[in-house]
mmCIF file of C-alpha atoms in Angstrom:
data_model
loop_
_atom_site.group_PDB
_atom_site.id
_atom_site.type_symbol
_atom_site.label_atom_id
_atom_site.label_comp_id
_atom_site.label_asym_id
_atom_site.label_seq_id
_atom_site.Cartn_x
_atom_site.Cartn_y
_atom_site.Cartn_z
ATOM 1 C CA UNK A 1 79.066 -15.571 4.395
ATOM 2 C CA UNK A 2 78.253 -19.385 3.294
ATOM 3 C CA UNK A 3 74.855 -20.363 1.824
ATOM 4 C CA UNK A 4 74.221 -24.131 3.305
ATOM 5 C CA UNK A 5 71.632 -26.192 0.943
ATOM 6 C CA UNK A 6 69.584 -28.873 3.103
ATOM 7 C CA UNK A 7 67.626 -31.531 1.337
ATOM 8 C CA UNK A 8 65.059 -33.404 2.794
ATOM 9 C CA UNK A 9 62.459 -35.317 0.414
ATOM 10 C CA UNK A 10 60.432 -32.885 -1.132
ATOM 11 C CA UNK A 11 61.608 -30.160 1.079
ATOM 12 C CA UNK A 12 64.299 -28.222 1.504
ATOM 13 C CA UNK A 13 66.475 -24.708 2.498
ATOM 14 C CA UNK A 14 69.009 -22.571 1.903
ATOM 15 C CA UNK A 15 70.740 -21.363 5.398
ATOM 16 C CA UNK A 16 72.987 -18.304 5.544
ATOM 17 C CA UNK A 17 75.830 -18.650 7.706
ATOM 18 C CA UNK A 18 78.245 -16.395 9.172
ATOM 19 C CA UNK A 19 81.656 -16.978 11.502
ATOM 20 C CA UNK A 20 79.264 -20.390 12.751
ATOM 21 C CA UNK A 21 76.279 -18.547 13.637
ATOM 22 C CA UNK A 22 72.844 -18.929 11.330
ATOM 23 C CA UNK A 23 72.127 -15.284 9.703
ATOM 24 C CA UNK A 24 68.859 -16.388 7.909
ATOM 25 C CA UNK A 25 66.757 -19.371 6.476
ATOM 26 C CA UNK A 26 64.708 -19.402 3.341
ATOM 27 C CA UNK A 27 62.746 -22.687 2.622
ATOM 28 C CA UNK A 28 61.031 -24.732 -0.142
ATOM 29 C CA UNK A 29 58.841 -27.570 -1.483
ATOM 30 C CA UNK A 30 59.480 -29.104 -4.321
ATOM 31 C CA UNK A 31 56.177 -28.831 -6.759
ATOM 32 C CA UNK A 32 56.780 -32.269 -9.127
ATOM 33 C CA UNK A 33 59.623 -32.872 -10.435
ATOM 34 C CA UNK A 34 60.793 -29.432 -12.555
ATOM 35 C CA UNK A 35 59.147 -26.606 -9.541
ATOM 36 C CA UNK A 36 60.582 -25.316 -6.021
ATOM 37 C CA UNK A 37 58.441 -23.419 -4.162
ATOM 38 C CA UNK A 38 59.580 -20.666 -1.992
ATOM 39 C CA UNK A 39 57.687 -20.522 0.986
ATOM 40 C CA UNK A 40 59.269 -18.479 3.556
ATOM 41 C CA UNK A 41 62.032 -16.367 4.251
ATOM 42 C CA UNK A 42 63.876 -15.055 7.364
ATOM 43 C CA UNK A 43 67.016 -13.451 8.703
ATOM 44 C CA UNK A 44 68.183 -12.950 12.484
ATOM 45 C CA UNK A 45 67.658 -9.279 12.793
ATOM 46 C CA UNK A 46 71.774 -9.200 13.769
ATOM 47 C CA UNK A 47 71.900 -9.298 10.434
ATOM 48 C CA UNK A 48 69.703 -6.844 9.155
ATOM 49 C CA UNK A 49 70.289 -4.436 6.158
ATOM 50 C CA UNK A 50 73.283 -6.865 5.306
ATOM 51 C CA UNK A 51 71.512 -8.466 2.279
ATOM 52 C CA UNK A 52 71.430 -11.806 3.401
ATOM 53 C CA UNK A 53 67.961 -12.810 1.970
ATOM 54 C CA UNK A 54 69.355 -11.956 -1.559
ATOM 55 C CA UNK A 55 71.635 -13.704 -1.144
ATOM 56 C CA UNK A 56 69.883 -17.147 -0.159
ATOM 57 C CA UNK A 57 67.460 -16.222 -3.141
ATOM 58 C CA UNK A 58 70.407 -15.927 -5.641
ATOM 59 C CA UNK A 59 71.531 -19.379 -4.072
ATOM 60 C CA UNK A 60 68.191 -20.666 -4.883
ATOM 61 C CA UNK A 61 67.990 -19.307 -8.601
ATOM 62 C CA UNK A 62 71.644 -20.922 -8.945
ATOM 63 C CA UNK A 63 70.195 -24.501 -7.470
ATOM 64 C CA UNK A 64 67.304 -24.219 -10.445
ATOM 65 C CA UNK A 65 69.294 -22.912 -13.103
ATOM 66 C CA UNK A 66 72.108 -26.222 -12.310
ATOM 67 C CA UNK A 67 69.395 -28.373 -12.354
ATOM 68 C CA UNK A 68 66.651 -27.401 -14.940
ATOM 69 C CA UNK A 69 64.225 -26.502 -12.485
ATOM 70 C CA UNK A 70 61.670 -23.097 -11.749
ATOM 71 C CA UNK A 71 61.040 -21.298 -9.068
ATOM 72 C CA UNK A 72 57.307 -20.302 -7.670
ATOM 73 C CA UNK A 73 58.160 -17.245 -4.890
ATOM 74 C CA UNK A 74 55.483 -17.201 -2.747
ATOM 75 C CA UNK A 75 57.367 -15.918 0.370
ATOM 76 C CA UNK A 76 56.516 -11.895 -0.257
ATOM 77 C CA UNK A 77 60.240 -11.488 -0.157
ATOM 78 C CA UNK A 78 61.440 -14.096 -2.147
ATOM 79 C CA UNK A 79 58.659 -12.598 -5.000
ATOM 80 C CA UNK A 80 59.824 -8.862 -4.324
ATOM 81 C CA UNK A 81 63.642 -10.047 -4.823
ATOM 82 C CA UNK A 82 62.543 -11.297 -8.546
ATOM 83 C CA UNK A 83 60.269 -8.697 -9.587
ATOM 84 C CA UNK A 84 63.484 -5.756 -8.578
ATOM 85 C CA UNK A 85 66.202 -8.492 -10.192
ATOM 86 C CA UNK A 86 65.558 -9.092 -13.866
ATOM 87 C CA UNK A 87 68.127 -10.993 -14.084
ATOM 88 C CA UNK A 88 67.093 -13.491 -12.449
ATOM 89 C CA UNK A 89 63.545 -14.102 -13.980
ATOM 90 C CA UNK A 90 64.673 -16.844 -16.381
ATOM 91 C CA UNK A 91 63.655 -19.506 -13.888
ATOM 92 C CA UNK A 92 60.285 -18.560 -12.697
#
């Protein structure tokens, strides 16, 4: 599976992708210039149960750790992904 970043302005996403087909999407705004907001998450239900939202949020945390930024999770899964994953609570 390949995580695809998109950029566009002050938005962006992180698409999961699988043998060419798009597994799930998980999207942001950019909050200034040090803050991406999560906003929404979603996988094709194909891919179900195959932990493809975690891995489009650990995509994400990789993006803001690279590039000095934090991350606001306001997509319920996004925010549940951080609050299991301590790991990964240095950029919020």
């Amino acid at each position: 599976m390949e995580i695809v970043h998109k950029q566009f302005e002050n938005k962006g996403a992180f698409i999961a992708v699988k043998d060419e087909v798009k597994a799930g999407e998980m999207t942001y705004s950019r909050a200034g210039e040090k803050l991406i907001i999560i906003d929404h998450t979603e996988v094709d239900s194909a891919f179900g149960g195959q932990g493809v939202g975690k891995k489009m949020v650990l995509a994400a945390v990789d993006y803001a750790r690279e590039n000095d930024l934090k991350i606001l999770p306001l997509c319920p899964f996004a925010k549940a992904t951080f609050d299991k994953e301590t790991s990964i609570q240095d950029v919020l």
